[in-house]
CSV table of N, CA and C in Angstrom, one decimal:
chain,number,residue,atom,x,y,z
A,812,UNK,N,1.0,-1.4,-0.1
A,812,UNK,CA,0.4,0.2,0.0
A,812,UNK,C,1.1,1.1,0.0
A,813,UNK,N,2.1,1.0,0.1
A,813,UNK,CA,2.9,2.6,0.6
A,813,UNK,C,3.3,2.5,-0.6
A,814,UNK,N,3.5,2.1,-1.7
A,814,UNK,CA,3.9,2.5,-3.0
A,814,UNK,C,2.0,2.9,-3.7
A,815,UNK,N,1.1,3.0,-3.4
A,815,UNK,CA,-0.2,3.1,-4.1
A,815,UNK,C,0.0,5.0,-4.1
A,816,UNK,N,-0.8,5.5,-5.2
A,816,UNK,CA,-0.8,6.7,-5.8
A,816,UNK,C,-1.5,7.4,-4.4
A,817,UNK,N,-2.7,6.9,-3.3
A,817,UNK,CA,-3.4,7.4,-2.6
A,817,UNK,C,-2.1,7.8,-1.0
A,818,UNK,N,-1.3,7.0,-1.0
A,818,UNK,CA,-0.6,7.0,0.2
A,818,UNK,C,0.5,7.9,-0.2
A,819,UNK,N,1.2,8.2,-1.7
A,819,UNK,CA,1.9,8.9,-2.2
A,819,UNK,C,1.2,10.5,-2.0
A,820,UNK,N,-0.1,10.7,-1.7
A,820,UNK,CA,-0.6,11.6,-1.8
A,820,UNK,C,-0.6,12.2,-0.1
A,821,UNK,N,-0.4,11.4,1.1
A,821,UNK,CA,-0.3,11.7,1.7
A,821,UNK,C,-1.7,11.4,2.9
A,822,UNK,N,-2.9,10.7,2.3
A,822,UNK,CA,-3.4,9.8,2.1
A,822,UNK,C,-3.9,8.5,2.7
A,823,UNK,N,-4.3,7.9,3.6
A,823,UNK,CA,-4.6,6.1,3.8
A,823,UNK,C,-6.1,6.1,4.4
A,824,UNK,N,-6.5,4.6,5.0
A,824,UNK,CA,-7.2,4.2,5.5
A,824,UNK,C,-8.0,5.5,6.4
A,825,UNK,N,-9.4,5.2,6.2
A,825,UNK,CA,-10.4,5.6,7.3
A,825,UNK,C,-9.9,4.8,8.2
A,826,UNK,N,-10.4,5.8,9.5
A,826,UNK,CA,-10.5,4.5,11.1
A,826,UNK,C,-11.4,3.6,10.9
A,827,UNK,N,-12.8,3.9,10.0
A,827,UNK,CA,-13.4,2.5,10.5
A,827,UNK,C,-12.5,1.1,9.4
A,828,UNK,N,-12.2,1.4,8.5
A,828,UNK,CA,-11.3,1.0,7.5
A,828,UNK,C,-10.1,0.1,8.2
A,829,UNK,N,-9.1,1.1,9.0
A,829,UNK,CA,-8.6,0.4,9.4
A,829,UNK,C,-9.1,-0.6,10.6
A,830,UNK,N,-10.0,-0.3,11.4
A,830,UNK,CA,-10.3,-1.3,12.3
A,830,UNK,C,-10.5,-2.8,11.6
A,831,UNK,N,-11.3,-2.4,10.3
A,831,UNK,CA,-11.3,-3.8,10.0
A,831,UNK,C,-9.8,-4.8,9.8
A,832,UNK,N,-9.1,-3.5,9.5
A,832,UNK,CA,-7.7,-4.4,9.1
A,832,UNK,C,-7.0,-5.0,10.7
A,833,UNK,N,-7.6,-4.2,11.2
A,833,UNK,CA,-7.1,-4.1,13.0
A,833,UNK,C,-7.8,-6.1,13.2
A,834,UNK,N,-9.1,-6.1,13.1
A,834,UNK,CA,-10.1,-7.5,13.0
A,834,UNK,C,-9.4,-8.9,12.3
A,835,UNK,N,-9.2,-8.2,11.1
A,835,UNK,CA,-8.6,-9.2,10.4
A,835,UNK,C,-7.3,-9.9,10.9
A,836,UNK,N,-6.3,-8.7,11.2
A,836,UNK,CA,-5.4,-9.3,11.9
A,836,UNK,C,-5.5,-10.0,13.3
A,837,UNK,N,-6.2,-9.5,13.9
A,837,UNK,CA,-6.7,-10.1,15.3
A,837,UNK,C,-7.2,-11.5,15.4
A,838,UNK,N,-8.3,-11.8,14.1
A,838,UNK,CA,-8.6,-13.0,13.6
A,838,UNK,C,-7.4,-14.2,13.7
A,839,UNK,N,-6.8,-13.4,12.5
A,839,UNK,CA,-5.6,-14.4,12.3
A,839,UNK,C,-4.7,-14.8,13.1
A,840,UNK,N,-4.6,-14.2,14.5
A,840,UNK,CA,-3.2,-14.5,15.3
A,840,UNK,C,-4.5,-15.3,16.4
A,841,UNK,N,-5.4,-15.2,16.4
A,841,UNK,CA,-6.2,-15.6,17.6
A,841,UNK,C,-6.6,-17.7,16.6
A,842,UNK,N,-6.9,-17.7,15.5
A,842,UNK,CA,-7.3,-18.7,14.9
A,842,UNK,C,-6.4,-19.3,14.0
A,843,UNK,N,-5.3,-18.3,13.5
A,843,UNK,CA,-4.9,-18.7,12.8
A,843,UNK,C,-4.7,-18.3,11.3
A,844,UNK,N,-5.8,-17.9,11.2
A,844,UNK,CA,-6.5,-17.8,10.0
A,844,UNK,C,-7.2,-16.3,10.0
A,845,UNK,N,-8.0,-16.0,9.0
A,845,UNK,CA,-8.8,-15.3,8.8
A,845,UNK,C,-10.2,-15.3,7.6
A,846,UNK,N,-11.5,-15.4,8.5
A,846,UNK,CA,-12.4,-15.9,7.0
A,846,UNK,C,-13.3,-14.8,8.0
A,847,UNK,N,-13.6,-13.7,7.0
A,847,UNK,CA,-14.6,-12.6,7.6
A,847,UNK,C,-15.3,-12.2,6.4
A,848,UNK,N,-16.5,-12.1,6.9
A,848,UNK,CA,-17.8,-11.3,5.5
A,848,UNK,C,-18.3,-9.8,5.9
A,849,UNK,N,-17.7,-8.7,5.1
A,849,UNK,CA,-17.6,-7.4,5.7
A,849,UNK,C,-18.6,-6.8,4.7
A,850,UNK,N,-20.0,-6.3,5.0
A,850,UNK,CA,-20.9,-5.9,4.3
A,850,UNK,C,-21.5,-4.4,5.1
A,851,UNK,N,-21.4,-3.6,4.3
A,851,UNK,CA,-21.7,-2.5,4.9
A,851,UNK,C,-22.1,-1.4,3.4
A,852,UNK,N,-22.7,-0.5,3.8
A,852,UNK,CA,-23.4,0.5,2.9
A,852,UNK,C,-22.2,0.9,1.5
A,853,UNK,N,-22.7,1.1,0.9
A,853,UNK,CA,-22.2,1.8,-0.4
A,853,UNK,C,-21.2,2.6,0.0
A,854,UNK,N,-19.9,2.8,-0.4
A,854,UNK,CA,-19.0,3.8,-0.5
A,854,UNK,C,-19.0,3.7,0.4
A,855,UNK,N,-18.0,3.2,1.4
A,855,UNK,CA,-17.4,3.3,2.7
A,855,UNK,C,-16.1,2.7,2.9
A,856,UNK,N,-15.9,2.5,1.6
A,856,UNK,CA,-14.7,1.8,1.3
A,856,UNK,C,-13.9,0.1,2.0
A,857,UNK,N,-15.1,-0.9,1.4
A,857,UNK,CA,-15.2,-1.9,1.7
A,857,UNK,C,-14.2,-2.9,0.7
A,858,UNK,N,-13.8,-2.0,-0.4
A,858,UNK,CA,-12.8,-2.7,-1.2
A,858,UNK,C,-11.1,-2.4,-0.7
A,859,UNK,N,-11.0,-1.2,-0.1
A,859,UNK,CA,-10.1,-1.2,0.4
A,859,UNK,C,-9.6,-1.8,1.5
A,860,UNK,N,-10.4,-2.1,2.3
A,860,UNK,CA,-10.1,-2.6,3.7
A,860,UNK,C,-9.9,-4.4,3.3
A,861,UNK,N,-10.7,-5.0,2.5
A,861,UNK,CA,-10.2,-5.9,2.0
A,861,UNK,C,-9.1,-5.8,1.0
A,862,UNK,N,-8.8,-5.4,0.3
A,862,UNK,CA,-7.4,-5.3,-0.5
A,862,UNK,C,-6.4,-5.1,0.5
A,863,UNK,N,-6.3,-4.3,1.6
A,863,UNK,CA,-5.4,-4.1,2.5
A,863,UNK,C,-5.3,-5.4,3.1
A,864,UNK,N,-6.0,-5.6,3.6
A,864,UNK,CA,-6.6,-7.1,4.2
A,864,UNK,C,-5.9,-8.3,3.4
A,865,UNK,N,-6.0,-8.4,2.3
A,865,UNK,CA,-5.7,-9.4,1.4
A,865,UNK,C,-3.9,-9.1,1.3
A,866,UNK,N,-3.3,-7.9,1.0
A,866,UNK,CA,-1.7,-7.4,0.9
A,866,UNK,C,-1.1,-8.1,2.4
A,867,UNK,N,-1.9,-7.9,3.3
A,867,UNK,CA,-1.2,-7.8,4.8
A,867,UNK,C,-1.0,-9.5,4.9
A,868,UNK,N,-2.0,-10.2,4.5
A,868,UNK,CA,-1.8,-11.8,4.6
A,868,UNK,C,-0.6,-12.3,3.8
A,869,UNK,N,-0.8,-11.7,2.4
A,869,UNK,CA,0.2,-12.0,1.4
A,869,UNK,C,1.3,-11.6,1.7
A,870,UNK,N,1.5,-10.9,2.1
A,870,UNK,CA,2.8,-10.5,2.8
A,870,UNK,C,3.6,-11.0,4.1
A,871,UNK,N,2.6,-11.6,4.9
A,871,UNK,CA,2.6,-12.4,6.0
A,871,UNK,C,2.8,-14.2,5.4
A,872,UNK,N,2.7,-14.0,4.3
A,872,UNK,CA,2.7,-15.8,3.9
A,872,UNK,C,1.5,-16.6,4.3
A,873,UNK,N,0.4,-15.8,4.2
A,873,UNK,CA,-0.8,-16.7,4.9
A,873,UNK,C,-1.3,-17.8,3.6
A,874,UNK,N,-0.7,-17.3,2.3
A,874,UNK,CA,-1.0,-18.5,1.4
A,874,UNK,C,-2.1,-17.7,0.2
A,875,UNK,N,-3.3,-18.4,-0.1
A,875,UNK,CA,-4.3,-17.9,-1.2
A,875,UNK,C,-5.1,-17.1,-0.3
A,876,UNK,N,-5.5,-15.9,-1.4
A,876,UNK,CA,-6.5,-14.8,-0.7
A,876,UNK,C,-7.7,-14.9,-1.8
A,877,UNK,N,-9.1,-15.0,-1.5
A,877,UNK,CA,-9.9,-14.9,-2.0
A,877,UNK,C,-11.0,-14.1,-1.8
A,878,UNK,N,-11.4,-12.9,-2.7
A,878,UNK,CA,-12.6,-12.3,-2.2
A,878,UNK,C,-13.9,-12.1,-3.3
A,879,UNK,N,-14.9,-12.7,-2.5
A,879,UNK,CA,-16.0,-12.1,-3.3
A,879,UNK,C,-16.9,-11.1,-3.1
A,880,UNK,N,-17.3,-10.8,-4.2
A,880,UNK,CA,-17.8,-9.3,-4.7
A,880,UNK,C,-19.7,-9.4,-4.5
A,881,UNK,N,-20.2,-9.1,-4.3
A,881,UNK,CA,-21.8,-9.0,-4.9
A,881,UNK,C,-22.8,-7.5,-4.5
A,882,UNK,N,-23.1,-7.5,-5.7
A,882,UNK,CA,-24.3,-6.0,-5.4
A,882,UNK,C,-25.4,-6.7,-5.4
A,883,UNK,N,-25.7,-6.4,-4.4
A,883,UNK,CA,-27.5,-6.7,-3.9
A,883,UNK,C,-28.2,-5.9,-4.3
A,884,UNK,N,-29.6,-5.9,-4.6
A,884,UNK,CA,-30.4,-5.0,-4.4
A,884,UNK,C,-31.9,-5.4,-3.7
């Protein structure tokens, strides 16, 4: 994430996005894996939260990452 344009502009994750990453890390430490569902209002940054968690998981050599996105009406 440090190389992403959003970080180079001095911007970062919002507090609720960082909270999700923290939850991801807590689950990973407690259970040895993290399998989480993130569902929230449109436009709150679910994609960034999940992508950041996935990148961290890959950097920590957790193995494969799978993400599913769905738009429900």
